[in-house]
PDB file of C-alpha atoms in Angstrom:
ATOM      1  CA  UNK Z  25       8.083  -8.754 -11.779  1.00 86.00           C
ATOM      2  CA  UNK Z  26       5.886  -6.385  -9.971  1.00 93.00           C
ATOM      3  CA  UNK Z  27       5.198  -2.395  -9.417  1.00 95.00           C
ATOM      4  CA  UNK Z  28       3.359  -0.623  -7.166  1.00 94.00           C
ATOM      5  CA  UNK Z  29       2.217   2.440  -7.413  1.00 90.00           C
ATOM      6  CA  UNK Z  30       1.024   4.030  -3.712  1.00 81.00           C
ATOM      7  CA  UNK Z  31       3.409   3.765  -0.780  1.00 74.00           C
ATOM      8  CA  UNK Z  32       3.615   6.967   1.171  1.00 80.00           C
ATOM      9  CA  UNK Z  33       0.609   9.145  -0.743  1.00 86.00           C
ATOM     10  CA  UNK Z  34      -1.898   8.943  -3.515  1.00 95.00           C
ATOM     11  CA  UNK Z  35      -1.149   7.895  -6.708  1.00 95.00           C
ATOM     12  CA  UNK Z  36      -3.933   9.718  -8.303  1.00 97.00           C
ATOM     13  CA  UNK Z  37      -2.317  13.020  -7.792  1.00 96.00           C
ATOM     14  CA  UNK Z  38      -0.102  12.456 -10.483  1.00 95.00           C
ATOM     15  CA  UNK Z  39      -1.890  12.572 -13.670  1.00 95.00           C
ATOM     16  CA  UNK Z  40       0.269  10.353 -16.163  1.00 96.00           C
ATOM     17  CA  UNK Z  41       0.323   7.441 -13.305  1.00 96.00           C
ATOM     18  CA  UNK Z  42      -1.715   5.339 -15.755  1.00 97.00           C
ATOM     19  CA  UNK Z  43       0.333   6.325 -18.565  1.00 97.00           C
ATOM     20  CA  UNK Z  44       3.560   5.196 -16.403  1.00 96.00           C
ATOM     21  CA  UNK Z  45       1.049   1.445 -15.519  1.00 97.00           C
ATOM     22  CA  UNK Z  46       0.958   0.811 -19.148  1.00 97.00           C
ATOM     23  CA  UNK Z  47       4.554   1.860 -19.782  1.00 97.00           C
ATOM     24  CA  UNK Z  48       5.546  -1.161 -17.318  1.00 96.00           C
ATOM     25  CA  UNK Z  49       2.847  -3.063 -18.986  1.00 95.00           C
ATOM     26  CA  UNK Z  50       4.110  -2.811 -22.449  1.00 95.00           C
ATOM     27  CA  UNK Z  51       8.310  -3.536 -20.351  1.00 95.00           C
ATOM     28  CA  UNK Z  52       6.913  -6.998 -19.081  1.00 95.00           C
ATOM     29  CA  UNK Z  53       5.493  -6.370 -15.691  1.00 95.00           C
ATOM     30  CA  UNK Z  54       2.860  -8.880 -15.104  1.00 94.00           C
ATOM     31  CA  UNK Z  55       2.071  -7.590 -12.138  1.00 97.00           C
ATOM     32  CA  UNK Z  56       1.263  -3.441 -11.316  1.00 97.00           C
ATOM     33  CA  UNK Z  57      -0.732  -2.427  -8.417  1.00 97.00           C
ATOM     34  CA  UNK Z  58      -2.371   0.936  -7.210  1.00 97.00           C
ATOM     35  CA  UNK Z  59      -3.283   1.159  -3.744  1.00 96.00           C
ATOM     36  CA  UNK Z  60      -5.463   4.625  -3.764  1.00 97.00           C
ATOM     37  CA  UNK Z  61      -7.997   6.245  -1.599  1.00 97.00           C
ATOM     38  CA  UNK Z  62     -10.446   6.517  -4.231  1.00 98.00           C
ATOM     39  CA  UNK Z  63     -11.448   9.872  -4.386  1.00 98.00           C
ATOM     40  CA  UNK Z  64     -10.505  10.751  -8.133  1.00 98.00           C
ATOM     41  CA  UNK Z  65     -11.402   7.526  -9.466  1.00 98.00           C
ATOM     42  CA  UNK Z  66     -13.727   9.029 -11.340  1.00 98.00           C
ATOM     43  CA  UNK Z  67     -11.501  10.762 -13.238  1.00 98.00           C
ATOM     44  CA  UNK Z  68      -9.455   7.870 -14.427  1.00 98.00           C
ATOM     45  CA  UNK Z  69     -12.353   5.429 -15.024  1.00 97.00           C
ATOM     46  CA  UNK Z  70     -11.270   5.036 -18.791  1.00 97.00           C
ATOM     47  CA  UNK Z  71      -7.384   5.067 -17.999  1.00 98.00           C
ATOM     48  CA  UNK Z  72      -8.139   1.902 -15.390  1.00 98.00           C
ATOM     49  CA  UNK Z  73      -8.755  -0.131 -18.259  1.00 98.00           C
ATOM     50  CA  UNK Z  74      -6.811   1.078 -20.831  1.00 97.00           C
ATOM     51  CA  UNK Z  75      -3.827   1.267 -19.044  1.00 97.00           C
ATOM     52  CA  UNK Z  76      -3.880  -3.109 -18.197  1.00 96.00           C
ATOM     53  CA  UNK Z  77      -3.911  -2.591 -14.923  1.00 98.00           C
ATOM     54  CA  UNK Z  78      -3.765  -5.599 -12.859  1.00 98.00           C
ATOM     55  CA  UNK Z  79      -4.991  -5.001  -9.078  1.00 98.00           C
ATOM     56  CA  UNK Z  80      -6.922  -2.100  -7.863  1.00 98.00           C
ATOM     57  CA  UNK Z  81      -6.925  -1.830  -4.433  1.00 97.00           C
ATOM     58  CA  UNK Z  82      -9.070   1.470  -2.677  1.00 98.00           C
ATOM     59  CA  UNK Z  83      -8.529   2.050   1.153  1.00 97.00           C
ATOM     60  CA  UNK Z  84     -12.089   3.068   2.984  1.00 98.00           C
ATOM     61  CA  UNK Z  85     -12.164   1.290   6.709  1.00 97.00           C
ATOM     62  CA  UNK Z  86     -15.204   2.288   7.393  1.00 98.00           C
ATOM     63  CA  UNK Z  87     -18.708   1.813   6.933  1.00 98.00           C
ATOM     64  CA  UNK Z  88     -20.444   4.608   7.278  1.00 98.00           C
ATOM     65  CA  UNK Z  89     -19.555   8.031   6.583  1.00 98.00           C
ATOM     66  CA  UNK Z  90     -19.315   8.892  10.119  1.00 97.00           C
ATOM     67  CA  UNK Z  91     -16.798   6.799  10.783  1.00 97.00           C
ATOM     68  CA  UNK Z  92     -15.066   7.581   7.426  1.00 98.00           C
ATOM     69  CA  UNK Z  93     -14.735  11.142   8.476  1.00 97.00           C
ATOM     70  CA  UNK Z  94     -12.671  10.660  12.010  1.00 96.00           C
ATOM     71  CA  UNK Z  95     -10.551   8.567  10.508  1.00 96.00           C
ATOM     72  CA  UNK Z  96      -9.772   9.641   7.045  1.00 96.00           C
ATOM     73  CA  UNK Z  97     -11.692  12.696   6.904  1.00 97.00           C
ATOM     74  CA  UNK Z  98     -14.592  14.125   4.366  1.00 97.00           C
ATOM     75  CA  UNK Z  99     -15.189  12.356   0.669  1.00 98.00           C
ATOM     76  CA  UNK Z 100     -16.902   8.818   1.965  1.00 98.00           C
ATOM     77  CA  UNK Z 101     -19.796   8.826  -0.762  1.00 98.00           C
ATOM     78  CA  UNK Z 102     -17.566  10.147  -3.311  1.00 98.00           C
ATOM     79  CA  UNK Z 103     -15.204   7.124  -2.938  1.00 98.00           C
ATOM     80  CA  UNK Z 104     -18.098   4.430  -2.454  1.00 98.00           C
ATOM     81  CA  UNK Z 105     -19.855   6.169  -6.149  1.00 98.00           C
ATOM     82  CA  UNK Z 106     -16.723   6.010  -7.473  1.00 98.00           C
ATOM     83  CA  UNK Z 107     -15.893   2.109  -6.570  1.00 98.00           C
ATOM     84  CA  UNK Z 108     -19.639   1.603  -8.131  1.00 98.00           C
ATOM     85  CA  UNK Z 109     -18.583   3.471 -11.426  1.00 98.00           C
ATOM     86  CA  UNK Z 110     -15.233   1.133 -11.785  1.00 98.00           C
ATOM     87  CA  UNK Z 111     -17.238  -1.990 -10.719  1.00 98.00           C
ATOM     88  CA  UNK Z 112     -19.853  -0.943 -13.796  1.00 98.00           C
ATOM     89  CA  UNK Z 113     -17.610  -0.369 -15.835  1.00 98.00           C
ATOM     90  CA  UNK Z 114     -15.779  -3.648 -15.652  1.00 98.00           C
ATOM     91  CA  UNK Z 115     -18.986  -5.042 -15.710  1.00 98.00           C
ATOM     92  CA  UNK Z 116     -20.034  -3.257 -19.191  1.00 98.00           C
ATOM     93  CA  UNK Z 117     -16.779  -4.258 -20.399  1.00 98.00           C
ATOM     94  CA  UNK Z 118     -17.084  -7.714 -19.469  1.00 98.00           C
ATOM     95  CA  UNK Z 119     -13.398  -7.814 -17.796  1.00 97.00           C
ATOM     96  CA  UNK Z 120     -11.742  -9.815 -15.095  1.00 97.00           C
ATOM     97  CA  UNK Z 121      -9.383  -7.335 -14.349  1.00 97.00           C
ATOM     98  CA  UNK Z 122      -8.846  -5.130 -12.570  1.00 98.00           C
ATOM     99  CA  UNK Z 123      -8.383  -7.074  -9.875  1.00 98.00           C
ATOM    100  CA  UNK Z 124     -10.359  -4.973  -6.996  1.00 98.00           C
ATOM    101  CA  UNK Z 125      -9.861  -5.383  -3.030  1.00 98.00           C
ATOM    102  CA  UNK Z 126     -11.410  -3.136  -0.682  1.00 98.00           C
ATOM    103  CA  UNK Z 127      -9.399  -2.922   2.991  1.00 98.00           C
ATOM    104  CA  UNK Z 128     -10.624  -1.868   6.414  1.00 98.00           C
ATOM    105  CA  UNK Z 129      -8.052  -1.312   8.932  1.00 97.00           C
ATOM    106  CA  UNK Z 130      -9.339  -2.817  12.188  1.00 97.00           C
ATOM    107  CA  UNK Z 131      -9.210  -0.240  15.117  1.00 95.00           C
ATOM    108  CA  UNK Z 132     -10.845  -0.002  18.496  1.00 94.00           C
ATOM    109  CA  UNK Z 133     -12.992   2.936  17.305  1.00 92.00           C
ATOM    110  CA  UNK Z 134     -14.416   0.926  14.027  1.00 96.00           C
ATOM    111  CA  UNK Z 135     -14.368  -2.437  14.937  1.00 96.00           C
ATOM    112  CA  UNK Z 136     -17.698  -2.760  15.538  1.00 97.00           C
ATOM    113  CA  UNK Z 137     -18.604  -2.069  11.750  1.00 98.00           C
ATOM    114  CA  UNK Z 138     -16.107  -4.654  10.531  1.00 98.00           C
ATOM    115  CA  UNK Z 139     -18.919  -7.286   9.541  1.00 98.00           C
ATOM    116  CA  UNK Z 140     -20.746  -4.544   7.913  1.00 98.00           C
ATOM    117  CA  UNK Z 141     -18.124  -3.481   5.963  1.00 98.00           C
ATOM    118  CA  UNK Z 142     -17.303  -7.126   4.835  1.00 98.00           C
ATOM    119  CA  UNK Z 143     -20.895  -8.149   4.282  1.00 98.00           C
ATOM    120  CA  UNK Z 144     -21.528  -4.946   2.165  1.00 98.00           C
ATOM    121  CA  UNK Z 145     -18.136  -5.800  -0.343  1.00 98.00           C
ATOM    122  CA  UNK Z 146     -18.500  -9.350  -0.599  1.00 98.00           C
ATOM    123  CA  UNK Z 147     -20.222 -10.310  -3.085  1.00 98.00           C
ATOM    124  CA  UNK Z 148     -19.229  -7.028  -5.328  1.00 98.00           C
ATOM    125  CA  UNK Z 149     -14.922  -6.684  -5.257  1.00 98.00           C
ATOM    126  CA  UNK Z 150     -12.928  -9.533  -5.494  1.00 98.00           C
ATOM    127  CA  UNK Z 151     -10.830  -9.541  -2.460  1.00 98.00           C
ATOM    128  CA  UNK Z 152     -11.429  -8.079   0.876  1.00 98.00           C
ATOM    129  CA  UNK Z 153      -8.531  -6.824   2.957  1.00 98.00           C
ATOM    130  CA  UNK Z 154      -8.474  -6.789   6.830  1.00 98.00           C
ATOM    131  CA  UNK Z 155      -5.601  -5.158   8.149  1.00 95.00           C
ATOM    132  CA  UNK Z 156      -4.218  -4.681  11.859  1.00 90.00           C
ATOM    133  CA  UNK Z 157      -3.636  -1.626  12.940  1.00 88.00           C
ATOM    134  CA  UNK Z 158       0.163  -1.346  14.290  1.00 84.00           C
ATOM    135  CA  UNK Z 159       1.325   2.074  15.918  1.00 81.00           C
ATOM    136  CA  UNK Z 160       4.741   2.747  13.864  1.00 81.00           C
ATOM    137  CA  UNK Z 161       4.602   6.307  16.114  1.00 82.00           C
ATOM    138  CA  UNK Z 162       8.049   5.414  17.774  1.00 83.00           C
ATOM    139  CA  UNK Z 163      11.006   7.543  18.304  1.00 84.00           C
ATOM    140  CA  UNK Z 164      13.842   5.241  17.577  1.00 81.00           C
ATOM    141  CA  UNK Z 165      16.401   7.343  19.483  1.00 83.00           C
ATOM    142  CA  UNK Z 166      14.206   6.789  22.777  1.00 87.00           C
ATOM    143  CA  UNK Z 167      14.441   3.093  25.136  1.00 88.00           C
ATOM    144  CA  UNK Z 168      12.961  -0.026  23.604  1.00 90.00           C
ATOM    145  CA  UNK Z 169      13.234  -3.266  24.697  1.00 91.00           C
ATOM    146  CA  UNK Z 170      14.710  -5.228  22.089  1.00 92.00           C
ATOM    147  CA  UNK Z 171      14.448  -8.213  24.111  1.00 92.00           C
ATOM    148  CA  UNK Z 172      11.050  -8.540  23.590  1.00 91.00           C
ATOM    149  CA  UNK Z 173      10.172 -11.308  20.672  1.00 93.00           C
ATOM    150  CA  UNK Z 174       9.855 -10.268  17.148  1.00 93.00           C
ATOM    151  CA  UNK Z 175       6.389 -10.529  15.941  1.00 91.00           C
ATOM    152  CA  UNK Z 176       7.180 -11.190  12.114  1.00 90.00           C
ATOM    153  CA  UNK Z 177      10.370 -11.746   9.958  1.00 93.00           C
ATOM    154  CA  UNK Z 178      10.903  -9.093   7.807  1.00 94.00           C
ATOM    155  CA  UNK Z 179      11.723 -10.171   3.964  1.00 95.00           C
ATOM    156  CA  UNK Z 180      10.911  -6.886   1.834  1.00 96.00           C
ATOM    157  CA  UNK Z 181      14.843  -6.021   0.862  1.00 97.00           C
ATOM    158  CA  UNK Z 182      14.936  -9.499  -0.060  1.00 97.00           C
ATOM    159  CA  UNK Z 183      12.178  -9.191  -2.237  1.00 96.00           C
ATOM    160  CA  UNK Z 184      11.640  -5.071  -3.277  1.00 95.00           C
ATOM    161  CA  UNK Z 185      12.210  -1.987  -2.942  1.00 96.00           C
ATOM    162  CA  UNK Z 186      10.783   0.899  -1.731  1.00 96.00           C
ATOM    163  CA  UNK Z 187      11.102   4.171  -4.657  1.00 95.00           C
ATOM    164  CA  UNK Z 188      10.056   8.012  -3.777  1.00 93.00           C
ATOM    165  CA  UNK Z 189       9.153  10.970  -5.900  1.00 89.00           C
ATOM    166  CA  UNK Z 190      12.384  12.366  -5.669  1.00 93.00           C
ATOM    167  CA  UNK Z 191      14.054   9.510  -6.508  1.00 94.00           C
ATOM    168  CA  UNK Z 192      15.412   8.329  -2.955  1.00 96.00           C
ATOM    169  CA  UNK Z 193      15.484   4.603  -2.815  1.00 97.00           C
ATOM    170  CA  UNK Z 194      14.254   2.725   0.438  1.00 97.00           C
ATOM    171  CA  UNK Z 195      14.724  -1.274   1.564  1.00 97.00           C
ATOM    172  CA  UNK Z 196      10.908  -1.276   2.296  1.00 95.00           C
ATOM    173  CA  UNK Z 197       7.485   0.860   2.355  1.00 91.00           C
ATOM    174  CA  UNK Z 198       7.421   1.185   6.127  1.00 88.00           C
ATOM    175  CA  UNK Z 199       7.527   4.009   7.866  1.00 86.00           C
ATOM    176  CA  UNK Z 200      10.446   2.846   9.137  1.00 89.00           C
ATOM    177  CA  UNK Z 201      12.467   2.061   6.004  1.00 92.00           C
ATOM    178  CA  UNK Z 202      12.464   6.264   5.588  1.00 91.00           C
ATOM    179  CA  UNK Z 203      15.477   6.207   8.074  1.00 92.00           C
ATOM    180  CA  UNK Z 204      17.750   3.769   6.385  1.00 96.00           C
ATOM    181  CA  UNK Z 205      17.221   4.992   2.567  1.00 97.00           C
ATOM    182  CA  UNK Z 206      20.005   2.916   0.593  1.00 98.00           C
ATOM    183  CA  UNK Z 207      20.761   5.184  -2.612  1.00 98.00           C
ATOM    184  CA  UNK Z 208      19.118   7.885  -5.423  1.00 98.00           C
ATOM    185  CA  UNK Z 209      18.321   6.736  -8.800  1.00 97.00           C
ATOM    186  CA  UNK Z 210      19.520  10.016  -9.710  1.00 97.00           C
ATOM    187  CA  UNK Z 211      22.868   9.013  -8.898  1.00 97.00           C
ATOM    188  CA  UNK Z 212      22.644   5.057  -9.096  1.00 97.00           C
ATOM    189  CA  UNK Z 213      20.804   2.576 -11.163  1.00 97.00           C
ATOM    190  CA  UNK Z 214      18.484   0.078  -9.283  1.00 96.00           C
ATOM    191  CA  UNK Z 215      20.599  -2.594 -10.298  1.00 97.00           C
ATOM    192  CA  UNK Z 216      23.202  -0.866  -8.350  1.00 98.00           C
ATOM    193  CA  UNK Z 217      21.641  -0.253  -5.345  1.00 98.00           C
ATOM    194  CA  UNK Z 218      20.007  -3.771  -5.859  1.00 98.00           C
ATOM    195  CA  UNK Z 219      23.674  -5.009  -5.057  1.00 98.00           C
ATOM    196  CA  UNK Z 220      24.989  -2.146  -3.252  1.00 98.00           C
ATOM    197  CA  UNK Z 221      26.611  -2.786  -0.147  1.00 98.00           C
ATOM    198  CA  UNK Z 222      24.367  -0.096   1.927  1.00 97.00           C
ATOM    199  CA  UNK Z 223      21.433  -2.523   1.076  1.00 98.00           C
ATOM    200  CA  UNK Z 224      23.611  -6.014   1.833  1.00 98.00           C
ATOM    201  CA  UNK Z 225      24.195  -4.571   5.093  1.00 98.00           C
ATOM    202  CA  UNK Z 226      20.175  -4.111   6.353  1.00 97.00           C
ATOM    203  CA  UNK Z 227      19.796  -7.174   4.796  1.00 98.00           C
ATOM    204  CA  UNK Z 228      22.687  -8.664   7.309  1.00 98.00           C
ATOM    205  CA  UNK Z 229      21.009  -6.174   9.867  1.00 97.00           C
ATOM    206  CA  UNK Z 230      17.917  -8.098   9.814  1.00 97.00           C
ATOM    207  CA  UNK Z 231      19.527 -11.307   9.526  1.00 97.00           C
ATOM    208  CA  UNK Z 232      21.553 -10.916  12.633  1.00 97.00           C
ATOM    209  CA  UNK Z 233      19.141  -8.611  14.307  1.00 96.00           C
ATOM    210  CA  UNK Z 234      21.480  -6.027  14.565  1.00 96.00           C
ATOM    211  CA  UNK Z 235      19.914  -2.926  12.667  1.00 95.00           C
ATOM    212  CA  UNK Z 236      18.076  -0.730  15.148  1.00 94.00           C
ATOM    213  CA  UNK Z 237      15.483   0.290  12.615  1.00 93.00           C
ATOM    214  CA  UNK Z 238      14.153  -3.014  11.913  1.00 95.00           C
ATOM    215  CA  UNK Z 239      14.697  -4.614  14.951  1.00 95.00           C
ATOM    216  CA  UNK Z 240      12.009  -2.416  16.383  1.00 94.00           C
ATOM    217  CA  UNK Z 241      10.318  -2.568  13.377  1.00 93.00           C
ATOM    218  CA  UNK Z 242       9.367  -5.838  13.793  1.00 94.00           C
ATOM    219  CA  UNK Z 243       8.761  -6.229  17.236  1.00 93.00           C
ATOM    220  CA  UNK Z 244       6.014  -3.890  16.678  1.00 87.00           C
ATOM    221  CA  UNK Z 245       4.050  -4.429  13.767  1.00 69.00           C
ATOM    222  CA  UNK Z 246       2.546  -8.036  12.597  1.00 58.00           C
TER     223      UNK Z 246
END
């Protein structure tokens, strides 16, 4: 089993997130994840590895701090000191884990630093990530050719869900999946919603091609 912690905003703003890694830890999860954008790393460096985390991963595309600021705004040398301080640290602890990948989304605007950016992580994280940049900035209500081909199969409420703050339960961490939520722990266990019919039908949806949300969904991202 697996849990990841960072969908939809930054783990690091809640303060007992490595307190709620070690929880599923010590429950049998063999696999947790937090997918942050680094900039209070520093104040979890002890937490990291006391908690067992498994994978690390920190979001930066860029390079340089220029292009760090138009696309994710200010903090680039606070995130790249605090990568070095986790990397030390595993270091001084002699660890394998965590596991620690680095991604760069590839855009038109900082695709010409995408060799930098690899050459600079290489030989210091264990996995870098280079992602495509898809443009999920599509009013579903509006005209879309849904005869085009679908660029990938979808297979995440096969596989996972998707859980919020608040408790509202989603059949994937897309954008998309925030239109077709499929239940509320508050109300219903995840085993329940696991088997619910709301969930069996997007599941059909995608199947059959029939659900609007994913339909699109797929014929835009890769």
């Amino acid at each position: 089993m697996s849990i990841n912690l960072g969908a939809f905003a930054e783990p690091l703003l809640n303060h007992n997130i490595f307190k709620m890694i070690k929880y599923a830890s010590s429950k049998g999860i063999i696999d947790t994840r937090v997918i942050t954008n680094g900039l209070l790393l520093d104040k979890y460096i002890n937490d990291v590895f006391d908690s067992n985390l498994i994978n690390l991963f920190i979001s930066i595309d860029a390079y340089s701090e220029s292009n760090y600021y138009s696309i994710r705004g200010k903090g680039f040398n606070k995130v790249i000191d605090n990568l070095n301080l986790i990397l030390q640290e595993r270091t001084k602890r002699q660890s394998l884990l965590p596991i620690i990948r680095v991604s760069f989304v590839d855009m038109d605007h900082n695709r010409y630093e995408k060799e930098l950016f690899i050459n600079e992580w290489k030989d210091k994280v264990d996995f870098i990530d280079i992602q495509v940049f898809d443009n999920y900035n599509v009013d579903i209500s509006q005209d879309f050719d849904l005869s085009k081909k679908k660029k990938w199969n979808c297979y995440s409420p096969f596989a996972r869900l998707a859980i919020l703050a608040n408790g509202e339960v989603l059949p994937c961490c897309n954008f998309f999946g925030r239109n077709i939520p499929v239940g509320n722990l508050q109300n219903y266990s995840i085993e329940e919603i696991w088997k619910s019919q709301k969930l069996e039908s997007i599941r059909n949806g995608i199947i059959l091609d029939t659900n609007r949300n994913c339909s699109i969904c797929q014929r835009i991202g890769e």
